[in-house]
Every structure is written in C-alpha cells, then in structure tokens.
CSV table of C-alpha atoms and ligand atoms in Angstrom, one decimal:
chain,number,residue,atom,x,y,z
A,1,UNK,CA,0.0,0.0,0.0
A,2,UNK,CA,1.1,3.6,-0.6
A,3,UNK,CA,1.1,6.1,2.2
A,4,UNK,CA,-0.8,9.3,1.1
A,5,UNK,CA,-1.6,12.5,3.1
A,6,UNK,CA,-5.0,10.8,3.8
A,7,UNK,CA,-3.5,7.7,5.4
A,8,UNK,CA,-4.4,7.9,9.1
A,9,UNK,CA,-1.6,8.1,11.6
A,10,UNK,CA,-0.9,4.8,13.3
A,11,UNK,CA,0.0,4.5,17.0
A,12,UNK,CA,2.1,1.5,17.8
A,13,UNK,CA,3.6,2.5,21.2
A,14,UNK,CA,1.2,1.0,23.7
A,15,UNK,CA,4.0,-0.1,26.0
A,16,UNK,CA,4.9,3.6,26.5
A,17,UNK,CA,1.3,4.5,27.1
A,18,UNK,CA,-2.0,3.2,25.7
A,19,UNK,CA,-4.6,5.5,24.2
A,20,UNK,CA,-7.4,6.2,26.5
A,21,UNK,CA,-10.1,3.5,26.3
A,22,UNK,CA,-13.6,4.8,25.8
A,23,UNK,CA,-14.8,3.1,28.9
A,24,UNK,CA,-12.0,4.8,30.9
A,25,UNK,CA,-12.8,8.2,29.4
A,26,UNK,CA,-16.4,7.8,30.4
A,27,UNK,CA,-15.5,6.7,33.9
A,28,UNK,CA,-13.1,9.7,34.3
A,29,UNK,CA,-15.6,12.2,33.0
A,30,UNK,CA,-18.3,10.9,35.3
A,31,UNK,CA,-16.0,11.3,38.2
A,32,UNK,CA,-15.1,14.8,37.2
A,33,UNK,CA,-18.8,15.8,37.1
A,34,UNK,CA,-18.9,16.5,40.9
A,35,UNK,CA,-16.4,17.5,43.6
A,36,UNK,CA,-14.6,14.3,44.5
A,37,UNK,CA,-13.0,13.9,47.9
A,38,UNK,CA,-13.7,10.3,49.0
A,39,UNK,CA,-13.0,11.3,52.7
A,40,UNK,CA,-15.9,13.7,52.8
A,41,UNK,CA,-19.0,12.5,54.5
A,42,UNK,CA,-21.5,14.4,52.4
A,43,UNK,CA,-23.3,12.8,49.3
A,44,UNK,CA,-20.6,14.0,46.9
A,45,UNK,CA,-17.9,12.5,49.1
A,46,UNK,CA,-19.8,9.2,49.4
A,47,UNK,CA,-20.2,9.1,45.7
A,48,UNK,CA,-16.5,9.6,45.2
A,49,UNK,CA,-15.8,6.8,47.8
A,50,UNK,CA,-18.1,4.5,45.9
A,51,UNK,CA,-16.2,5.3,42.7
A,52,UNK,CA,-12.9,4.5,44.2
A,53,UNK,CA,-14.1,1.2,45.8
A,54,UNK,CA,-15.7,0.1,42.6
A,55,UNK,CA,-12.3,0.7,40.8
A,56,UNK,CA,-10.5,-1.2,43.6
A,57,UNK,CA,-12.7,-4.2,43.0
A,58,UNK,CA,-12.0,-4.2,39.3
A,59,UNK,CA,-8.2,-3.8,39.8
A,60,UNK,CA,-8.3,-6.6,42.4
A,61,UNK,CA,-10.0,-8.9,39.9
A,62,UNK,CA,-7.3,-8.2,37.3
A,63,UNK,CA,-4.7,-9.2,39.9
A,64,UNK,CA,-6.6,-12.1,41.4
A,65,UNK,CA,-6.5,-10.4,44.8
A,66,UNK,CA,-8.8,-9.3,47.5
A,67,UNK,CA,-9.8,-5.7,47.0
A,68,UNK,CA,-8.4,-5.0,50.5
A,69,UNK,CA,-5.0,-5.7,49.1
A,70,UNK,CA,-5.1,-2.9,46.6
A,71,UNK,CA,-3.4,0.3,47.5
A,72,UNK,CA,-3.8,3.1,45.0
A,73,UNK,CA,-0.7,5.2,44.2
A,74,UNK,CA,0.1,7.8,41.5
A,75,UNK,CA,1.6,5.1,39.2
A,76,UNK,CA,3.8,2.1,39.2
A,77,UNK,CA,6.9,4.1,40.1
A,78,UNK,CA,5.4,5.1,43.3
A,79,UNK,CA,4.0,1.6,43.8
A,80,UNK,CA,7.6,0.3,43.5
A,81,UNK,CA,8.7,2.8,46.1
A,82,UNK,CA,6.1,1.7,48.5
A,83,UNK,CA,6.7,-2.0,47.9
A,84,UNK,CA,10.5,-2.2,47.8
A,85,UNK,CA,11.4,-1.5,51.5
A,86,UNK,CA,13.4,-3.5,54.0
A,87,UNK,CA,10.4,-3.2,56.5
A,88,UNK,CA,8.1,-5.1,54.1
A,89,UNK,CA,6.6,-8.0,56.1
A,90,UNK,CA,6.3,-11.4,54.5
A,91,UNK,CA,6.0,-15.0,55.8
A,92,UNK,CA,6.4,-13.8,59.4
A,93,UNK,CA,9.6,-12.0,58.6
A,94,UNK,CA,10.6,-8.3,58.3
A,95,UNK,CA,13.9,-6.3,58.3
A,96,UNK,CA,15.1,-7.7,55.0
A,97,UNK,CA,18.7,-6.9,54.4
A,98,UNK,CA,19.0,-7.6,50.6
A,99,UNK,CA,17.0,-6.9,47.5
A,100,UNK,CA,17.6,-9.1,44.5
A,101,UNK,CA,16.5,-7.7,41.1
A,102,UNK,CA,16.7,-9.1,37.6
A,103,UNK,CA,19.0,-7.1,35.3
A,104,UNK,CA,16.2,-6.3,32.9
A,105,UNK,CA,13.9,-4.6,35.4
A,106,UNK,CA,12.5,-1.2,34.5
A,107,UNK,CA,14.3,1.7,36.0
A,108,UNK,CA,11.3,2.1,38.3
A,109,UNK,CA,12.4,-1.1,40.1
A,110,UNK,CA,16.1,-1.4,39.3
A,111,UNK,CA,16.9,1.6,41.6
A,112,UNK,CA,15.9,-0.5,44.6
A,113,UNK,CA,14.0,2.5,46.2
A,114,UNK,CA,14.1,2.2,50.0
A,115,UNK,CA,17.0,-0.4,49.9
A,116,UNK,CA,20.5,1.2,50.1
A,117,UNK,CA,22.3,0.8,46.8
A,118,UNK,CA,24.9,-1.5,48.4
A,119,UNK,CA,22.2,-3.9,49.4
A,120,UNK,CA,20.9,-4.4,45.9
A,121,UNK,CA,22.1,-7.4,43.9
A,122,UNK,CA,21.5,-7.5,40.2
A,123,UNK,CA,20.8,-11.0,38.8
A,124,UNK,CA,21.8,-11.9,35.3
A,125,UNK,CA,19.5,-13.0,32.4
A,126,UNK,CA,20.3,-15.4,29.6
A,127,UNK,CA,20.6,-14.4,25.9
A,128,UNK,CA,16.9,-14.9,25.6
A,129,UNK,CA,16.2,-12.3,28.3
A,130,UNK,CA,15.0,-14.8,30.9
A,131,UNK,CA,16.2,-14.7,34.4
A,132,UNK,CA,19.0,-17.2,35.2
A,133,UNK,CA,17.3,-19.3,37.9
A,134,UNK,CA,20.6,-20.9,39.0
A,135,UNK,CA,22.0,-17.4,39.7
A,136,UNK,CA,18.8,-16.6,41.7
A,137,UNK,CA,19.2,-19.8,43.8
A,138,UNK,CA,22.9,-19.0,44.4
A,139,UNK,CA,22.1,-15.4,45.4
A,140,UNK,CA,19.3,-16.6,47.7
A,141,UNK,CA,21.6,-19.1,49.3
A,142,UNK,CA,24.2,-16.3,49.9
A,143,UNK,CA,21.7,-13.7,51.1
A,144,UNK,CA,19.2,-15.8,53.0
A,145,UNK,CA,15.6,-14.3,53.2
A,146,UNK,CA,15.5,-11.4,50.8
A,147,UNK,CA,13.1,-9.3,48.8
A,148,UNK,CA,13.2,-10.3,45.2
A,149,UNK,CA,11.9,-8.1,42.3
A,150,UNK,CA,11.3,-9.8,39.0
A,151,UNK,CA,9.0,-8.4,36.3
A,152,UNK,CA,6.3,-10.4,34.6
A,153,UNK,CA,7.1,-9.0,31.2
A,154,UNK,CA,9.8,-6.7,29.9
A,155,UNK,CA,8.7,-3.3,28.5
A,156,UNK,CA,11.4,-3.3,25.7
A,157,UNK,CA,11.3,-6.8,24.4
A,158,UNK,CA,8.0,-8.3,25.8
A,159,UNK,CA,10.0,-11.3,27.2
A,160,UNK,CA,8.1,-13.1,30.0
A,161,UNK,CA,9.9,-14.1,33.1
A,162,UNK,CA,9.2,-17.5,34.8
A,163,UNK,CA,7.4,-15.8,37.8
A,164,UNK,CA,5.9,-19.0,39.2
A,165,UNK,CA,9.3,-20.7,39.3
A,166,UNK,CA,10.9,-17.6,40.8
A,167,UNK,CA,8.1,-17.6,43.5
A,168,UNK,CA,8.9,-21.2,44.4
A,169,UNK,CA,12.6,-20.4,44.9
A,170,UNK,CA,11.8,-17.2,46.9
A,171,UNK,CA,9.4,-19.1,49.2
A,172,UNK,CA,11.9,-21.9,49.8
A,173,UNK,CA,14.3,-19.3,51.2
A,174,UNK,CA,11.7,-17.4,53.2
A,175,UNK,CA,11.8,-14.3,51.0
A,176,UNK,CA,9.2,-12.0,49.4
A,177,UNK,CA,8.5,-11.7,45.7
A,178,UNK,CA,7.5,-8.3,44.2
A,179,UNK,CA,6.5,-8.5,40.6
A,180,UNK,CA,6.2,-5.6,38.2
A,181,UNK,CA,3.2,-6.6,36.2
A,182,UNK,CA,2.9,-3.2,34.5
A,183,UNK,CA,3.3,-4.6,30.9
A,184,UNK,CA,1.8,-8.0,31.6
A,185,UNK,CA,-1.5,-6.8,32.9
A,186,UNK,CA,-4.2,-6.9,30.3
A,187,UNK,CA,-2.0,-8.9,28.0
A,188,UNK,CA,-1.4,-12.2,29.8
A,189,UNK,CA,-3.3,-13.6,32.8
A,190,UNK,CA,-2.1,-11.9,35.9
A,191,UNK,CA,-4.5,-13.4,38.5
A,192,UNK,CA,-2.3,-16.3,39.5
A,193,UNK,CA,1.3,-15.2,38.9
A,194,UNK,CA,2.4,-16.4,42.4
A,195,UNK,CA,4.1,-13.2,43.5
A,196,UNK,CA,3.4,-11.6,47.0
A,197,UNK,CA,3.0,-8.1,45.6
A,198,UNK,CA,2.2,-6.8,42.1
A,199,UNK,CA,2.9,-3.4,40.7
A,200,UNK,CA,0.3,-2.0,38.2
A,201,UNK,CA,-0.1,1.2,36.2
A,202,UNK,CA,-3.4,2.6,34.9
A,203,UNK,CA,-2.1,4.4,31.8
A,204,UNK,CA,-0.5,1.2,30.3
A,205,UNK,CA,-4.0,-0.4,30.4
A,206,UNK,CA,-5.8,2.4,28.6
A,207,UNK,CA,-6.5,4.6,31.7
A,208,UNK,CA,-5.0,7.9,32.6
A,209,UNK,CA,-1.5,8.6,33.9
A,210,UNK,CA,-1.8,9.5,37.6
A,211,UNK,CA,-3.1,6.2,39.0
A,212,UNK,CA,-1.3,2.9,39.7
A,213,UNK,CA,-1.4,0.4,42.5
A,214,UNK,CA,0.6,-2.0,44.6
A,215,UNK,CA,-1.5,-5.1,45.2
A,216,UNK,CA,-0.9,-7.5,48.1
A,217,UNK,CA,-2.1,-10.7,46.5
A,218,UNK,CA,-2.4,-13.1,49.4
A,219,UNK,CA,-2.0,-13.3,53.2
A,220,UNK,CA,1.8,-13.8,53.4
A,221,UNK,CA,2.8,-10.1,52.9
A,222,UNK,CA,2.0,-6.7,54.5
A,223,UNK,CA,3.4,-3.5,53.2
A,224,UNK,CA,6.1,-1.8,55.3
A,225,UNK,CA,5.9,1.9,56.4
A,226,UNK,CA,4.1,4.3,54.1
A,227,UNK,CA,6.1,6.7,51.9
A,228,UNK,CA,3.7,9.6,52.2
A,229,UNK,CA,2.5,10.4,55.6
A,230,UNK,CA,-0.4,12.8,56.3
A,231,UNK,CA,-4.1,11.9,56.1
A,232,UNK,CA,-5.2,8.3,56.7
A,233,UNK,CA,-6.1,7.6,53.0
A,234,UNK,CA,-5.7,4.1,51.7
A,235,UNK,CA,-6.0,2.8,55.3
A,236,UNK,CA,-2.9,4.8,56.3
A,237,UNK,CA,-0.7,3.2,53.6
A,238,UNK,CA,-0.7,6.2,51.2
A,239,UNK,CA,-1.6,9.6,52.4
A,240,UNK,CA,-3.0,12.3,50.1
A,241,UNK,CA,-6.4,12.9,48.5
A,242,UNK,CA,-7.1,10.2,45.9
A,243,UNK,CA,-7.0,11.1,42.2
A,244,UNK,CA,-10.6,9.9,41.8
A,245,UNK,CA,-10.9,10.5,38.0
A,246,UNK,CA,-7.7,8.6,37.2
A,247,UNK,CA,-8.6,5.8,39.7
A,248,UNK,CA,-12.0,5.5,38.0
A,249,UNK,CA,-10.3,5.3,34.6
A,250,UNK,CA,-7.9,2.7,36.0
A,251,UNK,CA,-10.8,0.6,37.2
A,252,UNK,CA,-12.7,0.8,33.9
A,253,UNK,CA,-9.5,0.1,31.9
A,254,UNK,CA,-8.7,-2.9,34.1
A,255,UNK,CA,-12.2,-4.3,33.5
A,256,UNK,CA,-12.0,-3.7,29.8
A,257,UNK,CA,-8.6,-5.5,29.7
A,258,UNK,CA,-10.1,-8.8,30.9
A,259,UNK,CA,-10.3,-9.8,27.2
A,260,UNK,CA,-6.7,-10.6,26.4
A,261,UNK,CA,-5.2,-9.9,23.0
A,262,UNK,CA,-4.1,-12.5,20.5
A,263,UNK,CA,-0.5,-12.4,19.0
A,264,UNK,CA,-1.9,-12.2,15.4
A,265,UNK,CA,-0.8,-8.6,14.7
A,266,UNK,CA,2.6,-9.1,16.1
A,267,UNK,CA,3.1,-12.4,14.3
A,268,UNK,CA,1.9,-10.9,11.1
A,269,UNK,CA,4.3,-8.0,11.4
A,270,UNK,CA,7.3,-10.2,12.3
A,271,UNK,CA,6.6,-12.5,9.4
A,272,UNK,CA,6.3,-9.6,7.0
A,273,UNK,CA,9.5,-8.0,8.4
A,274,UNK,CA,11.6,-11.2,8.1
A,275,UNK,CA,10.2,-11.9,4.6
A,276,UNK,CA,11.4,-8.4,3.5
A,277,UNK,CA,14.6,-8.1,5.6
A,278,UNK,CA,15.8,-11.6,6.4
A,279,UNK,CA,18.7,-10.4,8.4
A,280,UNK,CA,16.6,-8.3,10.8
A,281,UNK,CA,17.1,-9.3,14.4
A,282,UNK,CA,14.0,-9.8,16.6
A,283,UNK,CA,15.0,-9.6,20.2
A,284,UNK,CA,13.9,-12.3,22.7
A,285,UNK,CA,12.3,-14.3,19.9
A,286,UNK,CA,13.4,-17.6,21.4
A,287,UNK,CA,11.6,-16.8,24.7
A,288,UNK,CA,7.9,-16.7,25.6
A,289,UNK,CA,6.8,-13.1,25.0
A,290,UNK,CA,3.9,-10.7,25.3
A,291,UNK,CA,1.5,-11.1,22.4
A,292,UNK,CA,1.7,-7.4,21.6
A,293,UNK,CA,5.4,-6.5,21.6
A,294,UNK,CA,8.1,-6.8,18.9
A,295,UNK,CA,11.6,-5.4,19.3
A,296,UNK,CA,13.8,-5.5,16.3
A,297,UNK,CA,16.9,-4.0,14.6
A,298,UNK,CA,17.9,-3.9,11.0
A,299,UNK,CA,21.7,-4.2,10.5
A,300,UNK,CA,23.4,-0.9,9.8
A,301,UNK,CA,20.3,1.2,10.5
A,302,UNK,CA,20.2,3.6,13.5
A,303,UNK,CA,17.1,3.5,15.7
A,304,UNK,CA,17.1,7.3,16.1
A,305,UNK,CA,17.0,7.9,12.4
A,306,UNK,CA,14.5,5.1,11.7
A,307,UNK,CA,12.2,6.3,14.5
A,308,UNK,CA,12.2,9.8,13.1
A,309,UNK,CA,11.6,8.6,9.5
A,310,UNK,CA,8.7,6.4,10.7
A,311,UNK,CA,7.2,9.3,12.6
A,312,UNK,CA,7.4,11.5,9.5
A,313,UNK,CA,5.7,8.7,7.6
A,314,UNK,CA,2.9,8.7,10.2
A,315,UNK,CA,3.8,5.8,12.4
A,316,UNK,CA,4.5,6.2,16.1
A,317,UNK,CA,6.8,3.5,17.5
A,318,UNK,CA,9.6,3.7,20.0
A,319,UNK,CA,13.2,3.0,20.3
A,320,UNK,CA,13.9,0.0,22.5
A,321,UNK,CA,16.0,2.2,24.7
A,322,UNK,CA,14.5,5.7,24.6
A,323,UNK,CA,15.2,7.6,27.8
A,324,UNK,CA,12.9,10.2,29.3
A,325,UNK,CA,14.5,13.0,27.2
A,326,UNK,CA,13.5,11.0,24.0
A,327,UNK,CA,17.1,10.5,23.0
A,328,UNK,CA,18.1,7.0,22.0
A,329,UNK,CA,20.7,5.6,24.4
A,330,UNK,CA,22.2,2.2,25.2
A,331,UNK,CA,19.6,-0.2,26.5
A,332,UNK,CA,20.5,-1.9,29.8
A,333,UNK,CA,18.0,-4.7,28.8
A,334,UNK,CA,19.7,-5.5,25.5
A,335,UNK,CA,23.1,-5.2,27.2
A,336,UNK,CA,22.0,-7.7,29.8
A,337,UNK,CA,21.0,-10.0,27.0
A,338,UNK,CA,24.5,-9.5,25.5
A,339,UNK,CA,23.1,-8.1,22.2
A,340,UNK,CA,25.9,-6.6,20.0
A,341,UNK,CA,26.1,-2.8,20.4
A,342,UNK,CA,25.4,-2.3,16.6
A,343,UNK,CA,22.0,-4.0,17.1
A,344,UNK,CA,21.3,-2.3,20.4
A,345,UNK,CA,21.7,1.1,18.8
A,346,UNK,CA,19.2,0.0,16.1
A,347,UNK,CA,16.5,-1.3,18.4
A,348,UNK,CA,13.0,-0.3,17.5
A,349,UNK,CA,10.0,-1.4,19.6
A,350,UNK,CA,6.5,-1.9,18.1
A,351,UNK,CA,3.8,-2.4,20.6
A,352,UNK,CA,0.2,-3.1,19.6
A,353,UNK,CA,-2.9,-2.7,21.8
A,354,UNK,CA,-6.6,-2.3,22.1
A,355,UNK,CA,-6.9,0.3,19.3
A,356,UNK,CA,-4.7,-1.6,16.8
A,357,UNK,CA,-6.0,-3.2,13.7
A,358,UNK,CA,-4.7,-5.3,10.8
A,359,UNK,CA,-4.4,-2.3,8.5
A,360,UNK,CA,-1.9,-0.8,11.0
A,361,UNK,CA,0.6,-3.6,10.1
A,362,UNK,CA,0.2,-2.7,6.4
A,363,UNK,CA,0.8,1.0,7.0
A,364,UNK,CA,3.8,0.1,9.2
A,365,UNK,CA,5.3,-2.1,6.5
A,366,UNK,CA,4.8,0.6,3.9
A,367,UNK,CA,6.4,3.2,6.2
A,368,UNK,CA,9.3,0.9,6.9
A,369,UNK,CA,9.7,0.3,3.2
A,370,UNK,CA,9.9,4.0,2.4
A,371,UNK,CA,12.1,4.8,5.4
A,372,UNK,CA,14.6,1.9,5.0
A,373,UNK,CA,14.8,2.5,1.2
A,374,UNK,CA,15.8,6.1,1.8
A,375,UNK,CA,18.2,5.4,4.7
A,376,UNK,CA,20.0,2.5,2.9
A,377,UNK,CA,19.6,4.0,-0.6
A,378,UNK,CA,17.9,0.9,-1.8
A,379,UNK,CA,20.5,-1.5,-0.3
A,380,UNK,CA,17.6,-3.1,1.7
A,381,UNK,CA,14.3,-3.5,-0.2
A,382,UNK,CA,11.2,-3.9,1.9
A,383,UNK,CA,8.1,-5.2,0.2
A,384,UNK,CA,5.1,-3.3,1.4
B,401,PLP,N1,7.4,-0.8,35.0
B,401,PLP,C1,7.4,-1.0,33.7
B,401,PLP,C2,7.7,-2.4,33.1
B,401,PLP,C3,7.1,0.1,32.8
B,401,PLP,O1,7.1,-0.1,31.5
B,401,PLP,C4,6.8,1.3,33.4
B,401,PLP,C5,6.6,2.5,32.5
B,401,PLP,O2,7.1,2.6,31.5
B,401,PLP,C6,6.9,1.5,34.8
B,401,PLP,C7,7.2,0.4,35.6
B,401,PLP,C8,6.6,2.8,35.5
B,401,PLP,O3,5.2,3.0,35.4
B,401,PLP,P1,4.5,4.5,35.7
B,401,PLP,O4,4.6,5.3,34.5
B,401,PLP,O5,3.1,4.2,36.1
B,401,PLP,O6,5.3,5.1,36.9
C-alpha cells in the first residue's frame, strides 16, 4: 500500500502509554462531574468513595487479589517505592537486608528504592532475556531471606519471566517476591502469577496517567511503612487525597482489559519483516513473549533515524531504549541479553494494543519500506 496524506496516523507505542479507552474516558468524565474527595461525609464525598471502591474491586479482579490488598498510588513508580522496602513484612519476617532484582527490570524497580544501593544485587539473564534461575538460587543461598523483584514482562522486548518458578525459589528461602506486572496486565493472565506483591499502572492499560497500584495478593505479605504520611487515606498506607478520576479510569481500563489480545498482529508484522529483511534481528524471539510486543533491529540502521523517519511517515513507534528525554541511548535490557552494540543502537519497539487493527501492520510495513529504502539507498528492499 502507498502512504498518502490521507492515510491515518498509526499509534504502535502501547508499551509507552496506551490510548485512553472509551470506557476509561467515560468513567473519568463521570468522576469529574462532581467535587470528588472520598474522605468527605456528604453525598458528593460518598459518591467519590463508591467510585474508588468500585475501581478497587476491578483492579483486584485483574490481579486475582482481595480488594483490601489494593493500595492506589500515583503510578507504578510510586508503587515500587512503596513495595521495595526493608520493612516489608512477609511470611512472618521483616527487616530484609537484601534486594535481588533481575538485570532487565524497568528503572522504576532497578533503583531499589528504599533499599540502600549497596544492598541491591542484580541478577543476570540469559541471551533470551529470561532470568537465570541458577543465579537466583545462588544469590538466595548467599543472602538468606531477601526481597526479590522480578517483572512479569519486559517493556522493551516483551520477554516473559518465569514468575511461578521464581516464586517457588523465593518461598523456599523465606523471602518475598515483588512482581512488576505493568506490561503484563491486560496482555497475559495476571490473576495467579504467584508473587506476593504486584505493581500496576493505569495508563498502560488504557486509563489515565496518575493512577497505579501496589497489590498485596495473598495473606503472606503486608506493606512496610508508608512513603507519604499525612491523612489516613488508603488505610494509612498512602496519604493524600485520591485522584478519583484517574482511579475510576484505571478501574474501567482494568475491567476492559479482561479480554486478552491474540498475537496475530505481532506475528503478522514479524513474518512480513523477516520476509522483507531476512537479516533483521528480533530480540527475545526464542523466549515466551507478550502477544503485543516486537523489538527488532535492521543491520546498519540507526534506531534514532528510523524512528524519526517512521514518525514523519505517520507511524509512532519507540526506540527500545528511549530515555525520558526522548534520546536513543544504550539499552540496559539488550546489554544484559548481550546483544551486540550495533544491534542495540538500532533497536525499535513496536507495541500493539486495544486500538490496533490489521491495517496498522500494512501501514507500518509501507512506512518501513519508504524509510529503509531512503536510509539505505535501496540496499535493503522492503516489500510493502
Ligand atoms: N514498570 C514497567 C515495566 C514500565 O514499563 C513502566 C513504565 O514505562 C513502569 C514500571 C513505570 O510506570 P509508571 O509510568 O506508572 O510510573
């Protein structure tokens, strides 16, 4: 197909943030209709409280948890800050001295939050991006009971971690498992992952930025001290007036995310890419992955230039390693997978989601064709 000025723009960056779902938009607008402080005792306050509690139930259902285990935060970064603390209680223990994190965690977790930097151990992954369980066992044997943070799915590659197996090891050693399920939620089942705590983010599901949650999934764990002190909101675990509109949108997006996506669009795209550019590298292809994410590089093609060319052609994707400033840097995820630097600097991430359709793949392939043809002066020919 040929891209013309009438071709609609295509958004394939759901892992950065998903477009607002209509259900979430309606829920947020309804919440904005009236003053919304859930702590107020008047009718408006009680209505806001009901909105927050309905959202709590929906988020709990997504996580397979009791609603009482859901603590709303401003997002997953704050949820990680609340969860990753030495005074977390789990399995009758507290006062954890070590935090073990997998090398491919999002920066929101990798920093270790309330653990001192010297008490954080980074665990290696294999070339497929999956955690090395042998290294985890060794680290647990050396550390004793520890808090372990392993994500369910990686934001750059979509690679899934063996969370159930990790949970088994962590329990054997009397530790606690915190699982960043930000990218997994709404894409794979997250109601029986086996972790003690889950981290979730509303805007990745099609809600608004400004709401996330830490979810205590069973009876083994209790959160440590709160990060924000003040009023007694969230049963004293997170002070501050709730962002009712964003929480309502989070709940609606969580409910709408119960229908999980198929990998058809991703598979169709990858088949078309490899048919056109056989030496393209698809990262993490040997591992189980999210159904919506494809991270790839074309030899000799810089991610920064390709990203801009695709954007000009009307397709929004992401560099596998874009930092907050939008600049393409070196990816710690691909480095941990020991991907060659040349490929790392070419990593592009395509992430589909609830608004994606088959025609998006055709438009993406056409945009790739035009962009790569220009960038490589016809050296690589991509069939659109
Ligand atoms: N964890 C993962 C895997 C992510 O992809 C992100 C956001 O990109 C976060 C955590 C942080 O989420 P939030 O934007 O809600 O703070």
